């Protein structure tokens, strides 16, 4: 290579030019696992060795990105039967919710007018409940391992940490493998798969596959978006560094480091609030109107400066006497990102789909956070409010499946902030609770693709009903889409009744709606405990599964908050409504036999699986909750197999 | 506090050296009795109870009560504390609050309560379901309306969100403190003290009276005092016909507290005469742990014909099975169910009868039933 070309292309180009590719047409990039040049003398073996730094593994589903979207995708794919790998580029799971970032897991956290949540169920709720049981101390580092535990428990699912997916290896238009680099082991890992899901936020795998994507803000005319700018531009919401302070019990001065950037309070918009500053200030943020990923390190340095500058202002301006005893205890080092690439699917979700609550026949998830668009440039634009908060929702909106798979890469799905949507739509759907629902949807879809040997688009074309029924059975909620599973024998029971009823009706438990919503009651609540719920069939049925959805009060948040709130909208403990112990019996030849007995239940979706019986009746005995006097159920399902 | 009451209180407090209550007769008609009661008020302490003097004012047949407390136990040490008197009626319901002349309740920044604030305070204190009963005191912060509840997804939550109707603006600590005095175990203490001033005859008059809250009070106390004589039991039974759901539960609880004979007699009577409490009776019979004499089996089985739904019949048959009711009369009653159109009922009867000793005719009938309905087995 000529010298001039070297300086143009850099070292990577030079290496690429001299390397033989892995296979013809596979990748032009260097073989990262090749260590032929090593001069390693292994004293233990008494000879020279070449490090083995290449592995190839094959899965049904490859999920890249171990934030909540990716975790939910991987668990869903694995649980439904696909051999799955979850690849995460950090040492911990959780993405923005991890101890490295400590962002709260918001979703539909508050709907107007009463600011109550419409909490997400499904895998996300399992994770949050798991945290309540095993992390009562509400430690963020322990939350990392709550997630680790949950993922590791899942059969069919392998977890790979400290590993970034660098490149998609293609076979024609399809992704054949994800080429990854594991930083802790120097290994190049190839994960071959049938279906790939990119939940990594920035979406490097998807980008290198050639999937269409865009960045920036759409012009208002493109999607008729009231809150979009008149002209398109490159602005993307920025990343933030958070902090946490602790009370030292005595005056603790602070001297700003030299890299601190002075906070110009006098220029700042009054909505730059310092409420609860000791738990982090979300508007310490830097956006970009160009290549926000390439600018990440530069912006991180600036964010450190701004953070320490703001803290200096708090400690030393005299305006916060309550800060006298406070000292920094934790400062985020890896900025929490909000926006970068948005991949293009068969449908681009936009503002009016949200604000006008458009109904989608292929709805698979929902959102409801406000249109929380942050000001362009973040803290480098002090004149504007830090967020425009264009609109708050009074009810949830639907997210279609067509926004979750690539328009041009046939075996690629995505979930999280990188889905097919406009910048304005992202301003609402980017919260982790909503991303988690998308993750569960794509993971479930990916499994269906594997089972049926089809691509994601075919799930929309031919199997969307099955995808939705699958999700509903797994306790995901889809607005305006009651469950109607023809295999569910509970719907065919002649009678369903409770031993007592305080509210609702036992018949609601087979109406396909697993929560109270839109001012409609869809539950049955006992009057006291213990209580029984009984189903009877005229003709005997064969059963091996009974699924129950019990109450965990979806109008009260259970995610971990630094403030650890316990009021009518938040709880910092296990929800008292959750059923703790219950028993299932089936009537076989006139006698009740126990087919399931659970003493320390920890889930809203309770599944009993037993040897198949031929029965004319099922009886649940609900014995105890975690505090509530009554038991409330939303659904019961019975299956032959 | 007026001087007369101060004298009363001093004398009462001296009386406490010798016990937990003291009596002072003031004037011809008003008798003041002081009781020491331990109350858990989380505004003061999360786990340790506080002793408070509950003063009973007895005038002839009627009783009123009050406690004198501080208006607020404040988490921020910025609140002005004034003495207040909280009044209760003889059933422990909040009646009102009094602040002594020269004192006023204050809100934040030294603003005094206005009339509207006192009205709102009354509403807050009377709301037994208030969120103040569930929120941790160290999270007591009012809505900051200047924030408009805005919060970014990357950050901490907004300030704790107490609904605005749950407190007087600027006085959340006062509301919290007083609410926990009003909605504490004081109510039950008052009810028990009041009951001790009533004769059994008076309690029975309440039971038969027009006011539901007095009927409920009477039932509660009859249970607590374990009054199971025939006359009382009869009146309790009579009360079932006009009872609301809270009373119905207490009626069942009354009989569940009795000995076996009174209990089963009561259940039978209720099942025979009151459709309203039928479900509660059947559930009670199924779940209660009492020994039943066999002579109840037949009357129970005779009730089957009055039961209409599969659920009721199923529970009744469960009850008969629970108490091993296995004799010809019982079996005869159950056998009649085989003729029902409802196959669920017929099949349930079949299973009841399947291992019972039946007449030859019945055995044949049972077999015929099975053979005619094979697809349902």
PDB file of C-alpha atoms in Angstrom, chain A residues 335-483:
ATOM      1  CA  UNK A 335     -23.219   8.376  29.665  1.00  0.00           C
ATOM      2  CA  UNK A 336     -26.788   7.128  29.411  1.00  0.00           C
ATOM      3  CA  UNK A 337     -27.868   7.485  25.809  1.00  0.00           C
ATOM      4  CA  UNK A 338     -31.248   8.509  24.530  1.00  0.00           C
ATOM      5  CA  UNK A 339     -30.986   8.522  20.767  1.00  0.00           C
ATOM      6  CA  UNK A 340     -28.849   7.577  17.817  1.00  0.00           C
ATOM      7  CA  UNK A 341     -29.771   5.307  14.940  1.00  0.00           C
ATOM      8  CA  UNK A 342     -33.382   4.507  14.170  1.00  0.00           C
ATOM      9  CA  UNK A 343     -33.816   1.574  11.845  1.00  0.00           C
ATOM     10  CA  UNK A 344     -36.494   1.475   9.218  1.00  0.00           C
ATOM     11  CA  UNK A 345     -39.180  -1.137   9.326  1.00  0.00           C
ATOM     12  CA  UNK A 346     -42.282  -1.724   7.258  1.00  0.00           C
ATOM     13  CA  UNK A 347     -43.928   0.964   9.351  1.00  0.00           C
ATOM     14  CA  UNK A 348     -42.479   4.121  10.813  1.00  0.00           C
ATOM     15  CA  UNK A 349     -44.282   4.983  14.019  1.00  0.00           C
ATOM     16  CA  UNK A 350     -44.898   8.717  14.243  1.00  0.00           C
ATOM     17  CA  UNK A 351     -46.440  11.405  16.404  1.00  0.00           C
ATOM     18  CA  UNK A 352     -50.041  11.057  15.324  1.00  0.00           C
ATOM     19  CA  UNK A 353     -50.010   7.307  15.802  1.00  0.00           C
ATOM     20  CA  UNK A 354     -49.390   8.111  19.447  1.00  0.00           C
ATOM     21  CA  UNK A 355     -51.426  11.250  19.990  1.00  0.00           C
ATOM     22  CA  UNK A 356     -54.450   9.982  18.085  1.00  0.00           C
ATOM     23  CA  UNK A 357     -54.154   6.521  19.595  1.00  0.00           C
ATOM     24  CA  UNK A 358     -54.223   4.785  16.292  1.00  0.00           C
ATOM     25  CA  UNK A 359     -55.308   1.182  16.419  1.00  0.00           C
ATOM     26  CA  UNK A 360     -53.004  -1.346  14.765  1.00  0.00           C
ATOM     27  CA  UNK A 361     -54.119  -4.828  13.842  1.00  0.00           C
ATOM     28  CA  UNK A 362     -50.519  -5.866  14.451  1.00  0.00           C
ATOM     29  CA  UNK A 363     -50.143  -4.120  17.821  1.00  0.00           C
ATOM     30  CA  UNK A 364     -47.741  -6.011  20.069  1.00  0.00           C
ATOM     31  CA  UNK A 365     -46.760  -3.463  22.716  1.00  0.00           C
ATOM     32  CA  UNK A 366     -47.775  -0.108  24.141  1.00  0.00           C
ATOM     33  CA  UNK A 367     -46.398   3.128  25.496  1.00  0.00           C
ATOM     34  CA  UNK A 368     -47.615   6.174  27.357  1.00  0.00           C
ATOM     35  CA  UNK A 369     -44.709   8.246  28.602  1.00  0.00           C
ATOM     36  CA  UNK A 370     -45.052  11.887  27.623  1.00  0.00           C
ATOM     37  CA  UNK A 371     -43.662  13.268  24.377  1.00  0.00           C
ATOM     38  CA  UNK A 372     -40.540  14.083  26.292  1.00  0.00           C
ATOM     39  CA  UNK A 373     -38.359  15.617  23.582  1.00  0.00           C
ATOM     40  CA  UNK A 374     -35.245  17.147  25.011  1.00  0.00           C
ATOM     41  CA  UNK A 375     -33.983  20.423  23.731  1.00  0.00           C
ATOM     42  CA  UNK A 376     -31.438  20.308  20.950  1.00  0.00           C
ATOM     43  CA  UNK A 377     -27.884  20.380  22.268  1.00  0.00           C
ATOM     44  CA  UNK A 378     -28.939  19.699  25.855  1.00  0.00           C
ATOM     45  CA  UNK A 379     -26.946  21.694  28.404  1.00  0.00           C
ATOM     46  CA  UNK A 380     -25.188  23.501  25.565  1.00  0.00           C
ATOM     47  CA  UNK A 381     -28.506  25.187  24.824  1.00  0.00           C
ATOM     48  CA  UNK A 382     -29.321  26.845  28.123  1.00  0.00           C
ATOM     49  CA  UNK A 383     -31.996  29.142  26.714  1.00  0.00           C
ATOM     50  CA  UNK A 384     -34.512  26.436  25.924  1.00  0.00           C
ATOM     51  CA  UNK A 385     -36.232  24.350  28.550  1.00  0.00           C
ATOM     52  CA  UNK A 386     -34.313  21.101  29.013  1.00  0.00           C
ATOM     53  CA  UNK A 387     -37.320  19.204  27.703  1.00  0.00           C
ATOM     54  CA  UNK A 388     -40.252  20.511  25.736  1.00  0.00           C
ATOM     55  CA  UNK A 389     -42.683  17.970  27.259  1.00  0.00           C
ATOM     56  CA  UNK A 390     -44.933  18.462  24.288  1.00  0.00           C
ATOM     57  CA  UNK A 391     -47.782  16.375  25.555  1.00  0.00           C
ATOM     58  CA  UNK A 392     -48.856  14.069  28.343  1.00  0.00           C
ATOM     59  CA  UNK A 393     -51.035  11.061  27.645  1.00  0.00           C
ATOM     60  CA  UNK A 394     -54.332  10.214  29.242  1.00  0.00           C
ATOM     61  CA  UNK A 395     -54.296   6.695  27.918  1.00  0.00           C
ATOM     62  CA  UNK A 396     -51.826   4.300  26.365  1.00  0.00           C
ATOM     63  CA  UNK A 397     -51.003   4.019  22.672  1.00  0.00           C
ATOM     64  CA  UNK A 398     -50.240   0.961  20.561  1.00  0.00           C
ATOM     65  CA  UNK A 399     -46.958  -0.023  18.956  1.00  0.00           C
ATOM     66  CA  UNK A 400     -47.180  -2.161  15.812  1.00  0.00           C
ATOM     67  CA  UNK A 401     -45.058  -5.171  15.052  1.00  0.00           C
ATOM     68  CA  UNK A 402     -44.145  -3.689  11.666  1.00  0.00           C
ATOM     69  CA  UNK A 403     -41.982  -1.130  13.442  1.00  0.00           C
ATOM     70  CA  UNK A 404     -39.869  -3.878  14.940  1.00  0.00           C
ATOM     71  CA  UNK A 405     -38.299  -5.638  11.954  1.00  0.00           C
ATOM     72  CA  UNK A 406     -36.048  -4.380   9.214  1.00  0.00           C
ATOM     73  CA  UNK A 407     -37.504  -3.338   5.920  1.00  0.00           C
ATOM     74  CA  UNK A 408     -34.564  -4.648   3.953  1.00  0.00           C
ATOM     75  CA  UNK A 409     -32.717  -7.219   6.050  1.00  0.00           C
ATOM     76  CA  UNK A 410     -35.056 -10.198   6.098  1.00  0.00           C
ATOM     77  CA  UNK A 411     -33.950 -11.848   9.333  1.00  0.00           C
ATOM     78  CA  UNK A 412     -33.362  -8.786  11.501  1.00  0.00           C
ATOM     79  CA  UNK A 413     -35.584  -7.509  14.301  1.00  0.00           C
ATOM     80  CA  UNK A 414     -34.971  -4.685  16.730  1.00  0.00           C
ATOM     81  CA  UNK A 415     -36.339  -3.365  19.987  1.00  0.00           C
ATOM     82  CA  UNK A 416     -35.600  -0.369  22.138  1.00  0.00           C
ATOM     83  CA  UNK A 417     -34.740   3.145  21.127  1.00  0.00           C
ATOM     84  CA  UNK A 418     -33.620   2.019  17.666  1.00  0.00           C
ATOM     85  CA  UNK A 419     -36.980   0.854  16.329  1.00  0.00           C
ATOM     86  CA  UNK A 420     -38.695   2.209  13.257  1.00  0.00           C
ATOM     87  CA  UNK A 421     -40.115   5.498  14.451  1.00  0.00           C
ATOM     88  CA  UNK A 422     -39.700   9.224  14.090  1.00  0.00           C
ATOM     89  CA  UNK A 423     -37.692  11.339  16.470  1.00  0.00           C
ATOM     90  CA  UNK A 424     -40.894  12.653  18.044  1.00  0.00           C
ATOM     91  CA  UNK A 425     -42.296   9.166  18.572  1.00  0.00           C
ATOM     92  CA  UNK A 426     -38.986   8.168  20.117  1.00  0.00           C
ATOM     93  CA  UNK A 427     -39.313  10.997  22.618  1.00  0.00           C
ATOM     94  CA  UNK A 428     -42.046   8.953  24.259  1.00  0.00           C
ATOM     95  CA  UNK A 429     -41.271   5.320  23.494  1.00  0.00           C
ATOM     96  CA  UNK A 430     -37.599   5.448  24.514  1.00  0.00           C
ATOM     97  CA  UNK A 431     -38.298   4.690  28.176  1.00  0.00           C
ATOM     98  CA  UNK A 432     -37.118   1.281  29.303  1.00  0.00           C
ATOM     99  CA  UNK A 433     -40.495  -0.106  30.287  1.00  0.00           C
ATOM    100  CA  UNK A 434     -41.795   0.404  26.766  1.00  0.00           C
ATOM    101  CA  UNK A 435     -38.570  -0.926  25.268  1.00  0.00           C
ATOM    102  CA  UNK A 436     -38.952  -4.047  27.392  1.00  0.00           C
ATOM    103  CA  UNK A 437     -42.389  -4.733  25.929  1.00  0.00           C
ATOM    104  CA  UNK A 438     -40.954  -4.376  22.434  1.00  0.00           C
ATOM    105  CA  UNK A 439     -38.218  -6.799  23.442  1.00  0.00           C
ATOM    106  CA  UNK A 440     -40.711  -9.407  24.579  1.00  0.00           C
ATOM    107  CA  UNK A 441     -42.587  -8.975  21.312  1.00  0.00           C
ATOM    108  CA  UNK A 442     -39.576  -9.470  19.069  1.00  0.00           C
ATOM    109  CA  UNK A 443     -38.214 -12.344  21.106  1.00  0.00           C
ATOM    110  CA  UNK A 444     -41.527 -14.124  20.824  1.00  0.00           C
ATOM    111  CA  UNK A 445     -41.696 -13.323  17.135  1.00  0.00           C
ATOM    112  CA  UNK A 446     -38.175 -14.596  16.586  1.00  0.00           C
ATOM    113  CA  UNK A 447     -39.112 -17.919  18.112  1.00  0.00           C
ATOM    114  CA  UNK A 448     -42.113 -18.171  15.830  1.00  0.00           C
ATOM    115  CA  UNK A 449     -39.825 -17.495  12.877  1.00  0.00           C
ATOM    116  CA  UNK A 450     -37.591 -20.359  13.947  1.00  0.00           C
ATOM    117  CA  UNK A 451     -40.493 -22.733  14.561  1.00  0.00           C
ATOM    118  CA  UNK A 452     -42.152 -22.013  11.253  1.00  0.00           C
ATOM    119  CA  UNK A 453     -39.017 -21.494   9.204  1.00  0.00           C
ATOM    120  CA  UNK A 454     -40.115 -18.041   8.085  1.00  0.00           C
ATOM    121  CA  UNK A 455     -38.799 -14.493   8.262  1.00  0.00           C
ATOM    122  CA  UNK A 456     -40.108 -11.717  10.533  1.00  0.00           C
ATOM    123  CA  UNK A 457     -42.191 -10.137   7.796  1.00  0.00           C
ATOM    124  CA  UNK A 458     -44.074 -13.387   7.308  1.00  0.00           C
ATOM    125  CA  UNK A 459     -45.132 -13.245  10.938  1.00  0.00           C
ATOM    126  CA  UNK A 460     -46.936 -10.023  10.088  1.00  0.00           C
ATOM    127  CA  UNK A 461     -48.310 -11.356   6.803  1.00  0.00           C
ATOM    128  CA  UNK A 462     -49.507 -14.730   8.016  1.00  0.00           C
ATOM    129  CA  UNK A 463     -49.059 -15.282  11.738  1.00  0.00           C
ATOM    130  CA  UNK A 464     -49.732 -12.017  13.527  1.00  0.00           C
ATOM    131  CA  UNK A 465     -52.692 -13.476  15.379  1.00  0.00           C
ATOM    132  CA  UNK A 466     -50.556 -16.295  16.701  1.00  0.00           C
ATOM    133  CA  UNK A 467     -47.850 -13.854  17.793  1.00  0.00           C
ATOM    134  CA  UNK A 468     -50.391 -11.764  19.665  1.00  0.00           C
ATOM    135  CA  UNK A 469     -51.999 -14.790  21.308  1.00  0.00           C
ATOM    136  CA  UNK A 470     -48.557 -15.999  22.330  1.00  0.00           C
ATOM    137  CA  UNK A 471     -47.758 -12.635  23.887  1.00  0.00           C
ATOM    138  CA  UNK A 472     -51.091 -12.378  25.672  1.00  0.00           C
ATOM    139  CA  UNK A 473     -50.695 -15.816  27.126  1.00  0.00           C
ATOM    140  CA  UNK A 474     -47.259 -14.772  28.395  1.00  0.00           C
ATOM    141  CA  UNK A 475     -48.928 -11.833  30.154  1.00  0.00           C
ATOM    142  CA  UNK A 476     -47.913  -9.081  27.791  1.00  0.00           C
ATOM    143  CA  UNK A 477     -50.785  -6.636  27.452  1.00  0.00           C
ATOM    144  CA  UNK A 478     -51.945  -5.465  24.046  1.00  0.00           C
ATOM    145  CA  UNK A 479     -54.471  -2.619  24.121  1.00  0.00           C
ATOM    146  CA  UNK A 480     -57.784  -3.286  22.389  1.00  0.00           C
ATOM    147  CA  UNK A 481     -56.821  -6.881  21.725  1.00  0.00           C
ATOM    148  CA  UNK A 482     -58.523  -9.350  24.044  1.00  0.00           C
ATOM    149  CA  UNK A 483     -57.073 -12.845  24.094  1.00  0.00           C
TER     150      UNK A 483
END
